[in-house]
Coordinates of C-alpha atoms and ligand atoms in Angstrom, one line a residue:
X1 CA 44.3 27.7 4.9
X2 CA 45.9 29.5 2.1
X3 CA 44.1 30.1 -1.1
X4 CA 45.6 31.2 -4.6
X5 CA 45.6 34.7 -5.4
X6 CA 43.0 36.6 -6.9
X7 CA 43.3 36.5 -11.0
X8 CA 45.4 33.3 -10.2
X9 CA 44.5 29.5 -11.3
X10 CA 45.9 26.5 -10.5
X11 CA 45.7 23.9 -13.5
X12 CA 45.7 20.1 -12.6
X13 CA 46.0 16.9 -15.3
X14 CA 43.7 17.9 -18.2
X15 CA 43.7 21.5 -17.5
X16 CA 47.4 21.8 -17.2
X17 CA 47.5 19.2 -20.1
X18 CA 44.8 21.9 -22.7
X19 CA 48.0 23.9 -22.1
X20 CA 51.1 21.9 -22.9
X21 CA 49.4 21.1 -26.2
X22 CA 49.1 24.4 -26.9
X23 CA 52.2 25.7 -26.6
X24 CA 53.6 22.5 -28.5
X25 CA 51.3 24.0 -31.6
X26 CA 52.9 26.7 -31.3
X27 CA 56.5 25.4 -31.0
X28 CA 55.9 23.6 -33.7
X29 CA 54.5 25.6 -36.2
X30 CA 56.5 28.5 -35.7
X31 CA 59.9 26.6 -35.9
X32 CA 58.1 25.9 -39.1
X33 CA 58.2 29.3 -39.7
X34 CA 62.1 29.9 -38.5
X35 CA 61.1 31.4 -35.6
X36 CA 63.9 30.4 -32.9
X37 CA 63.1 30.1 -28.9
X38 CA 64.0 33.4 -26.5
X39 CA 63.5 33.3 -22.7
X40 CA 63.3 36.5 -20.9
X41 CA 63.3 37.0 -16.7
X42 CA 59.9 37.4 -15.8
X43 CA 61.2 40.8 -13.6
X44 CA 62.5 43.6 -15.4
X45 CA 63.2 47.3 -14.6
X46 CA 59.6 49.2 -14.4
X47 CA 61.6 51.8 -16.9
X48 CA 61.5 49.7 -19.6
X49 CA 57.5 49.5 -19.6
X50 CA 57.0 52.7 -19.2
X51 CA 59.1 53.8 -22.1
X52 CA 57.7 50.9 -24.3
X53 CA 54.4 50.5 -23.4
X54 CA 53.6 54.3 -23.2
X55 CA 53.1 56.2 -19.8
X56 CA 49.2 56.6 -20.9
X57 CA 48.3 53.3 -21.3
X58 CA 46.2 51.4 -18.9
X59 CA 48.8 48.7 -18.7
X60 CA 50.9 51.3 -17.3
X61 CA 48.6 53.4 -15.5
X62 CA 47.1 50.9 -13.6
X63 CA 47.8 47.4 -14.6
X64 CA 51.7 46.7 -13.5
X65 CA 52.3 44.6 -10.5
X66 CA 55.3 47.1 -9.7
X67 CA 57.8 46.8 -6.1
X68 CA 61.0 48.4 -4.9
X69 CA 63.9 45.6 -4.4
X70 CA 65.8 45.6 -1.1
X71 CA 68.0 48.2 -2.8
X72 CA 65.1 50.5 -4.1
X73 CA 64.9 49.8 -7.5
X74 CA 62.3 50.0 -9.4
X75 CA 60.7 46.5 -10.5
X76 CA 58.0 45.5 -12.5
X77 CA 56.5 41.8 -13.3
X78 CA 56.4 41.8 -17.4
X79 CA 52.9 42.7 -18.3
X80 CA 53.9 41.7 -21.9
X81 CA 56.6 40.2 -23.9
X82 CA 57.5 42.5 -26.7
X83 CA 59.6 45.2 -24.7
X84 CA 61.8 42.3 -22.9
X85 CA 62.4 40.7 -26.4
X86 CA 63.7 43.9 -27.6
X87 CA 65.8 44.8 -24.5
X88 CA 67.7 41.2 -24.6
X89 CA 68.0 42.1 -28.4
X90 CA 70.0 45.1 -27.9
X91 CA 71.6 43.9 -24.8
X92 CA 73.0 40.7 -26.6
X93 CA 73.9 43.1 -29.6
X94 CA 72.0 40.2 -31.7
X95 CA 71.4 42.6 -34.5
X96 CA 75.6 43.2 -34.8
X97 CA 75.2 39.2 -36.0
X98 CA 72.3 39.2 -38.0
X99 CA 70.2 41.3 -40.3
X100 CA 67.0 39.8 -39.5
X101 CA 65.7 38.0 -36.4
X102 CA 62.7 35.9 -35.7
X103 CA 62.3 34.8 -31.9
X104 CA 59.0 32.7 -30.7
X105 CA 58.3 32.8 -27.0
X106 CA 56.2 31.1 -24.5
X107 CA 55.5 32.0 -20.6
X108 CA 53.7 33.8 -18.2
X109 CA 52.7 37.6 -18.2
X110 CA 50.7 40.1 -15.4
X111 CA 48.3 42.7 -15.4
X112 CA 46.2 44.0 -12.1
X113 CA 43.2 44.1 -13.8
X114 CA 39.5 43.2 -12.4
X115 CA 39.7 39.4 -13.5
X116 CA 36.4 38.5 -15.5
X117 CA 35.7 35.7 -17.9
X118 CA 39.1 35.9 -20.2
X119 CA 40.9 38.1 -18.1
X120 CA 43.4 37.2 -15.4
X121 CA 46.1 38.7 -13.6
X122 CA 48.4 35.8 -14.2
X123 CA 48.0 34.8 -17.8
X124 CA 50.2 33.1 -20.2
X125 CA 50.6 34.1 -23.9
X126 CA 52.8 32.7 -26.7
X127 CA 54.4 35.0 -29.1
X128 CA 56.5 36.3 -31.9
X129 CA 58.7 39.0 -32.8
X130 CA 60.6 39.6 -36.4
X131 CA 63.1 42.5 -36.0
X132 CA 64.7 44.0 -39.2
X133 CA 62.3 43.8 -42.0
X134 CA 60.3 46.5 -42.9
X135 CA 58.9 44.7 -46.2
X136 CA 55.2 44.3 -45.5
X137 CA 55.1 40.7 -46.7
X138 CA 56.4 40.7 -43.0
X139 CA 53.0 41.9 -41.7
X140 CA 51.1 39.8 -43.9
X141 CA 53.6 36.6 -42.9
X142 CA 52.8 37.0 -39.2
X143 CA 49.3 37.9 -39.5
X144 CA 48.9 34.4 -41.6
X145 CA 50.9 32.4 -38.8
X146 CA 48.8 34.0 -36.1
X147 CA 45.6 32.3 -39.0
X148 CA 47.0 29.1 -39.3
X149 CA 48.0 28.8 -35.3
X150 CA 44.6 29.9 -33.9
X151 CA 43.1 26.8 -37.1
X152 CA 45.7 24.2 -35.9
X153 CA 43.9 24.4 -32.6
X154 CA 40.3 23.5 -34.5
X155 CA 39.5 27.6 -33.5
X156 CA 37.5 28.3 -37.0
X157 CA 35.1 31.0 -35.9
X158 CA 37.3 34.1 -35.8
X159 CA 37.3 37.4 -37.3
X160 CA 40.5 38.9 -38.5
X161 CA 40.6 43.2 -38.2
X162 CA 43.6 45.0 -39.9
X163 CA 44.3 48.6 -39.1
X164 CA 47.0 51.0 -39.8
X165 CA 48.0 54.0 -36.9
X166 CA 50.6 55.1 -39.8
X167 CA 53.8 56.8 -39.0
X168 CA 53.8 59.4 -36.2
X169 CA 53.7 62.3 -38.5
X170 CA 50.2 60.6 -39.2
X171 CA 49.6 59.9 -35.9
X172 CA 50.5 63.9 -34.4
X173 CA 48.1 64.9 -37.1
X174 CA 45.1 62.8 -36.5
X175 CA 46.0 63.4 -32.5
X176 CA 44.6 67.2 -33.6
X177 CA 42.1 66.8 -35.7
X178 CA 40.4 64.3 -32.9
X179 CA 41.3 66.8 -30.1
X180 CA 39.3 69.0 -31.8
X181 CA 36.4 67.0 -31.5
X182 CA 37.1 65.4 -28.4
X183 CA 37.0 69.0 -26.6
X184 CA 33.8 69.5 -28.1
X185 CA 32.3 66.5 -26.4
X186 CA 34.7 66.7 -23.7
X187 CA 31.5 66.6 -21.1
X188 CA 30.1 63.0 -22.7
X189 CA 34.0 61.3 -21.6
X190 CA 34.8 59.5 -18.8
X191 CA 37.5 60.7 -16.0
X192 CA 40.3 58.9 -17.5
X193 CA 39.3 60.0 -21.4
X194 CA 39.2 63.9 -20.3
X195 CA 43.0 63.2 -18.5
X196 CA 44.0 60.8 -21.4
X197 CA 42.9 63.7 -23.7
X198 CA 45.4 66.0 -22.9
X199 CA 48.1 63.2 -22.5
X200 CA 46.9 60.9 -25.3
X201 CA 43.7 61.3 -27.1
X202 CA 44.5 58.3 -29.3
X203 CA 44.2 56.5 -25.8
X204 CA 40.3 57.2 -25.7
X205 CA 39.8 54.9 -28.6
X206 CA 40.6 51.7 -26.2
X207 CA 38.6 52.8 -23.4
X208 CA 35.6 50.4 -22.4
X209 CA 32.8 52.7 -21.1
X210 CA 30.4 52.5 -23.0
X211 CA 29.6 56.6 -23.3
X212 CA 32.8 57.0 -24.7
X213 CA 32.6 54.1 -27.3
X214 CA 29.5 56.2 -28.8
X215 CA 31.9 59.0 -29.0
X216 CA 34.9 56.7 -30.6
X217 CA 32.0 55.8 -33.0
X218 CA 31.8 59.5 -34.3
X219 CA 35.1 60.1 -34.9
X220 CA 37.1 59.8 -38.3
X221 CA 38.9 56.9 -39.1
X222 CA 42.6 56.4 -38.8
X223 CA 42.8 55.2 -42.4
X224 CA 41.9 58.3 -43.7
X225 CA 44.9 60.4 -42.3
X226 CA 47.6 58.1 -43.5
X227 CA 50.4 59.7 -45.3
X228 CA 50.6 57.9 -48.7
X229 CA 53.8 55.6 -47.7
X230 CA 52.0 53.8 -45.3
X231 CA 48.9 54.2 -47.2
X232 CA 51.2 52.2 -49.8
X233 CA 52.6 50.1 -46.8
X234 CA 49.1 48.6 -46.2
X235 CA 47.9 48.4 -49.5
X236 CA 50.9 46.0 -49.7
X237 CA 49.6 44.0 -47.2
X238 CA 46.2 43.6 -48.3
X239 CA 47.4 42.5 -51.7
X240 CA 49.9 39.6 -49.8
X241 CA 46.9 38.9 -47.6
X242 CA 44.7 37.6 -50.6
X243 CA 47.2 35.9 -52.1
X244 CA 47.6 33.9 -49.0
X245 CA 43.4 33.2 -48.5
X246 CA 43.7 35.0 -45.2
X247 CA 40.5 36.5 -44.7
X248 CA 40.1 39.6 -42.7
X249 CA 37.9 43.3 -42.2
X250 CA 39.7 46.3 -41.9
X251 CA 39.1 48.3 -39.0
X252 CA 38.9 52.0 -39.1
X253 CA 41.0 53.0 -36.0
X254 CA 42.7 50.0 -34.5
X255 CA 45.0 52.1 -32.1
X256 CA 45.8 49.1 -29.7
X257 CA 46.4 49.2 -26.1
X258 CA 49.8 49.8 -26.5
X259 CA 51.6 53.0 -27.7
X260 CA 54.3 51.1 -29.6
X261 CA 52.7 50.5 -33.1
X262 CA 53.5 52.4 -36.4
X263 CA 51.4 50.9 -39.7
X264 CA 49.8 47.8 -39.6
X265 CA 48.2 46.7 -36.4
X266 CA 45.8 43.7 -36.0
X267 CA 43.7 41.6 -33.7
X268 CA 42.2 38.2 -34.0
X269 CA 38.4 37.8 -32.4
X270 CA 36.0 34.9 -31.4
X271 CA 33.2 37.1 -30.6
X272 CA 31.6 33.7 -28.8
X273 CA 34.1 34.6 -25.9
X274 CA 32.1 38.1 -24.9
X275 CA 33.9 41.5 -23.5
X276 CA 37.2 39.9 -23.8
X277 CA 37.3 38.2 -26.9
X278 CA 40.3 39.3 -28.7
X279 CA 42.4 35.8 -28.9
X280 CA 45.4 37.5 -30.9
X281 CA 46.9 40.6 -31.8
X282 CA 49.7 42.6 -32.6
X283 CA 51.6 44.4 -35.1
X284 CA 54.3 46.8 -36.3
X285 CA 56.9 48.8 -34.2
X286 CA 59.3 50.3 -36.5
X287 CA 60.4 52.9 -33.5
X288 CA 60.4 50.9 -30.1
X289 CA 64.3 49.5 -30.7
X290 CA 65.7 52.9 -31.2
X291 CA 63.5 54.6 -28.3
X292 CA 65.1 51.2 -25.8
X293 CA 68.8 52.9 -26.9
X294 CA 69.6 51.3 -29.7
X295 CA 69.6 51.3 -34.0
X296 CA 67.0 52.1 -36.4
X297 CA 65.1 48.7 -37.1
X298 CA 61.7 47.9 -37.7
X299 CA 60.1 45.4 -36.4
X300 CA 56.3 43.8 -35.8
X301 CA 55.0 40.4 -34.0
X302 CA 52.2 39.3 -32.1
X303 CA 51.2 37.6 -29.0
X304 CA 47.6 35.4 -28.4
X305 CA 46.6 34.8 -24.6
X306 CA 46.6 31.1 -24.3
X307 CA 43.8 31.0 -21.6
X308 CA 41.5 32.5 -24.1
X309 CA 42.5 29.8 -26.8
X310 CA 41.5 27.2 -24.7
X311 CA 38.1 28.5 -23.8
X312 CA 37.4 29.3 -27.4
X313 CA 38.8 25.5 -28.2
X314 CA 36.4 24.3 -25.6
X315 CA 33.2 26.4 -27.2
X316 CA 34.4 25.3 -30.9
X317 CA 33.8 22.0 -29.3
X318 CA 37.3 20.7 -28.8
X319 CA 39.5 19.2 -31.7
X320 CA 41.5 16.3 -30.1
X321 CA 45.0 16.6 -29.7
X322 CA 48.2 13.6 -28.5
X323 CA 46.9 13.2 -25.0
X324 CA 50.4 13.1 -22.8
X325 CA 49.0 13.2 -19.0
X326 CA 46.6 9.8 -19.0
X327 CA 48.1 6.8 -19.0
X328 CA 47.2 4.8 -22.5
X329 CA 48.0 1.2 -20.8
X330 CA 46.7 -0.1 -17.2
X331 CA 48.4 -3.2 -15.9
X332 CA 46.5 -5.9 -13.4
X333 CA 47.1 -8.8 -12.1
X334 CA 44.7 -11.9 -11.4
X335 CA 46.3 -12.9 -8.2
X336 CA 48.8 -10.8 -6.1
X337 CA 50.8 -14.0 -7.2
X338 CA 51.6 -11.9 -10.3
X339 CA 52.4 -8.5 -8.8
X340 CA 56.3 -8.3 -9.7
X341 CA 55.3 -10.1 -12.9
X342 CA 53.0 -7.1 -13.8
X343 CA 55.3 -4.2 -11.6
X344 CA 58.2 -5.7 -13.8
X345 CA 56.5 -4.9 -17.0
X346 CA 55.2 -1.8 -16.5
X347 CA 58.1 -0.2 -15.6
X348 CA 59.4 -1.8 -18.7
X349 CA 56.2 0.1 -20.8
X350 CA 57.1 3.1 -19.0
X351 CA 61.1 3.1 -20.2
X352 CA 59.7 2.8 -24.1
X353 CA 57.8 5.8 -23.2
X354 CA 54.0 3.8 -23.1
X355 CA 52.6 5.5 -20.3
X356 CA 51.6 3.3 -18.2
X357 CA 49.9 2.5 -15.0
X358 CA 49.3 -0.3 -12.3
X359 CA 47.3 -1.4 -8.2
X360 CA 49.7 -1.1 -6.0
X361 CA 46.9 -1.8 -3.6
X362 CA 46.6 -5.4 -4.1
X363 CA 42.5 -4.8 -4.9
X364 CA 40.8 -7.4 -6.8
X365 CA 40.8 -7.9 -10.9
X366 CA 37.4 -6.2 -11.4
X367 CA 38.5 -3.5 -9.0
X368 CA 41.5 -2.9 -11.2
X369 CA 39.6 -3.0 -14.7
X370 CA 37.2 -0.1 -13.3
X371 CA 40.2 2.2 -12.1
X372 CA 41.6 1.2 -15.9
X373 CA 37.8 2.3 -17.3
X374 CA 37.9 5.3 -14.7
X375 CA 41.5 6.5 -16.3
X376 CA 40.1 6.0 -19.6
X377 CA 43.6 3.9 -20.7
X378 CA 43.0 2.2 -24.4
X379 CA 44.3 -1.3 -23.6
X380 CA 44.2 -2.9 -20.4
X381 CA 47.3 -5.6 -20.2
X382 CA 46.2 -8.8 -17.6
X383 CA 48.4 -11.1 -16.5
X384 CA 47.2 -14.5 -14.8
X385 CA 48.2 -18.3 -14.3
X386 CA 47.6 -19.1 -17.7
X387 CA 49.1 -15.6 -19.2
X388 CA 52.1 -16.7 -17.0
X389 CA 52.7 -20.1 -17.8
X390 CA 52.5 -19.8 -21.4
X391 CA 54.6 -16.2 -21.7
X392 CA 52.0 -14.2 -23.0
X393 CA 49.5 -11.3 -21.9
X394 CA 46.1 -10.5 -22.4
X395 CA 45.1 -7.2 -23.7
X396 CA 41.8 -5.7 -23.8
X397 CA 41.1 -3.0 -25.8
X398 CA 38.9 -0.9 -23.5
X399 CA 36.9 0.4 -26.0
X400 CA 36.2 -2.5 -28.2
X401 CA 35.9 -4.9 -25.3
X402 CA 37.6 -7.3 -27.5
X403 CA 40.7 -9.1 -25.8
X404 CA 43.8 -11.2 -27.5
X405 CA 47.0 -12.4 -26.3
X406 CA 50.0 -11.2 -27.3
X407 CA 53.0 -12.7 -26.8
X408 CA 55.5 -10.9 -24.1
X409 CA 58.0 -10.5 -26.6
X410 CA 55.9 -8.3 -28.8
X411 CA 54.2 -6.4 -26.4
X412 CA 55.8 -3.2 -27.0
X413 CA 56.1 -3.3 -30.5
X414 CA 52.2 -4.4 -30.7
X415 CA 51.2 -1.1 -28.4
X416 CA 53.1 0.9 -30.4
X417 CA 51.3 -0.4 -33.4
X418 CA 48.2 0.3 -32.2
X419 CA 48.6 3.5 -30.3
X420 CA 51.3 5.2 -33.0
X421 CA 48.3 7.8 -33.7
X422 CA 49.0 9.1 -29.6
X423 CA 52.5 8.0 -29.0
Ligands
LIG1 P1 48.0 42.6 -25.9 O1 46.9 42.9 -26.8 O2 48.2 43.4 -24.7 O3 49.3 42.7 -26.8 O4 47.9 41.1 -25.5 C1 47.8 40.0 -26.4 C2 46.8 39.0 -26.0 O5 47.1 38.5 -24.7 C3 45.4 39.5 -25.9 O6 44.8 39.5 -27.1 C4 44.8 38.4 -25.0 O7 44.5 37.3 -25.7 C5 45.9 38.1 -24.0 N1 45.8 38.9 -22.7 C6 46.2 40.1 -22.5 N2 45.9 40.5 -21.2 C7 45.2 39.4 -20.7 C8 44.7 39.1 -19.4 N3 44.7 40.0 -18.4 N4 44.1 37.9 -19.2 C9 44.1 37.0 -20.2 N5 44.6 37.2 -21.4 C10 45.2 38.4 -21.6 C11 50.6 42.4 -26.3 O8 50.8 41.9 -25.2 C12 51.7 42.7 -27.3 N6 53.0 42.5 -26.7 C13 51.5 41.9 -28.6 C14 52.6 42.1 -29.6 C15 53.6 41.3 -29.8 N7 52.7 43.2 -30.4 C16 53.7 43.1 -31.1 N8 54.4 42.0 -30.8

């Protein structure tokens, strides 16, 4: 028999359900925000990564599912959204039409990583991006959506960590002072950190062994190198941070995985979800859509891994959300005398848009109450002799156990009276 792939899930009724309401949240909240849908292709030139992403990342290192097509290109599954966004930017010439964008987007994403508790190699994230404004009321507006997002989905225990990798001048001159001390503890690193050293050494602060984290520990912070613009630039973000109530900690060197960022960088943690508890990050790439080919535009955005929300939802202990894959009405008959009576009307329920359900099995009244109690519908709807005769149907609410006729007439208007807090 076949099995799904390592890193892979299948997600059936409420599981598949945790994550349609999710990524209505976020529909909703940031069209709220003017943030307009963007679909990308979930293949795209391995090129593109590797420019974007930065050739001494892990995500390109070792994390890209990466083939040749029949003609020898080179092809690469998205491992993230941001570098597509950009590319359809250009290649639609969407900044010749407007001087600021806002796209939201919602799908799945790769990485070959060792899957563990929060991390998959098929995962799914939702995002934004803003291109053209540099104004850092831009970084403090996302870094609030990405606070009242991860709220809207009852998610209350999070920490918020700011950062700043400053502008590459910065950047070039922090890379030396580090080196400096990195070659002088070159013998406590890790394979990868003595290689990334020569390549990358801001690359050592994401790496997870734990002898190197003593050494990220020692080094100087980030924040002290920055040039006073975007010393400025983050002090500007602070200050719109406050004003908004968006609590957060600011992190000394928050470098990110990604060699994209310039200024403000961010990430959003439960620390109840263990090694992989960011839920949420992002932030500022004023360079990436002149290095893809084309103008000079900042930009900065944000992605949260939706698997992770819903784990963190489940430890915060759930809030309940519009249920949309259980049925809210279960329809039985007292005698198979009544089946088209009751087949009739649920199909009926089901055009309003009352999901709906029914035996098709001809089992007996009880039989059909305890599938109803098993689906865990709100009103039961039985139709008998007497229900027949004199036009009506009895409904039970399920939960009160109390029952009532209700004219046929009204049914639908009664249901939707009583179930307009799901429907
Ligand atoms: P990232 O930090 O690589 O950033 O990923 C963002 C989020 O995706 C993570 O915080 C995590 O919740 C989730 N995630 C990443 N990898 C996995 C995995 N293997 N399994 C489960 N969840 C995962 C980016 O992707 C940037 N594009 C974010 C961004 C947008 N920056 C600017 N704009």
């Amino acid at each position: 028999m076949y099995k799904s792939l390592r890193g892979t899930r299948d997600r059936i009724g409420k599981e598949a359900e945790e994550f349609h309401l999710i990524e209505e949240k976020a529909r909703k909240l940031f069209q709220t925000f003017a943030f307009r849908e963007v679909r990308t292709p979930l293949i795209e030139e391995t090129g593109l990564f590797v420019r974007s992403i930065g050739e001494s990342t892990d995500i390109v290192e070792k994390e890209m599912f990466s083939f040749q097509d029949k003609k020898g290109r080179n092809i690469s599954l998205r491992p993230e959204g941001t570098a597509p966004v950009v590319r359809a930017y250009l290649e639609k010439e969407i900044y010749k039409q407007e001087s600021m964008s806002r796209f939201y987007y919602i799908g799945s994403f790769y990485r070959y990583e060792r899957p563990q508790a929060g991390r998959e190699r098929e995962f799914h994230q939702v995002g934004v991006e803003v291109l053209g404004s540099s104004h850092p009321a831009t970084d403090a507006e996302i870094i609030y959506l990405g606070y009242l997002f991860l709220r809207s989905l009852g998610i209350k225990n999070f920490k918020i960590w700011l950062g700043s990798v400053g502008c590459r001048k910065d950047r070039e001159s922090f890379k030396e002072k580090i080196l400096k001390i990195l070659r002088s503890k070159e013998n406590l690193l890790c394979k990868d950190c003595r290689r990334r050293m020569k390549v990358n050494p801001l690359r050592v602060f994401d790496c997870k062994v734990k002898e190197c984290q003593k050494v990220v520990s020692s080094l100087p912070s980030l924040l002290d190198s920055l040039c006073e613009d975007c010393r400025l630039h983050l002090e500007e973000v602070k200050g719109f941070l406050k004003e908004l109530a968006v609590p957060f900690q600011l992190h000394p060197s928050l470098v990110r995985g990604l060699d994209y960022y310039t200024r403000t960088t961010f990430e959003m943690e439960f620390p109840l979800l263990g090694a992989q508890k960011t839920l949420l990050a992002g932030g500022r790439y004023d360079h990436l859509v002149e290095e893809l080919g084309g103008p000079s535009i900042p930009a900065c955005g944000f992605a949260a891994g939706v698997e992770r929300l819903i784990v963190a939802r489940e430890k915060e202990g759930r809030i309940e959300l519009p249920s949309f894959s259980r049925p809210l009405v279960y329809l039985c008959y007292v005698d198979k005398k009544f089946f088209r009576e009751v087949f009739l009307l649920t199909q009926e329920l089901r055009e309003k848009g009352i999901s709906s359900e029914m035996d098709y099995l001809g089992r007996s009244l009880k039989a059909q109450l305890r599938n109803a109690h098993r689906l865990g519908v709100k009103y039961s709807l039985i139709i008998g002799e007497e229900e027949s005769e004199k036009g009506v149907v009895k409904v039970k609410d399920m939960e009160a156990g109390k029952e009532e006729e209700v004219k046929r007439e009204r049914i639908e208007k009664f249901l939707r009276e009583r179930l307009s807090h799901v429907l």
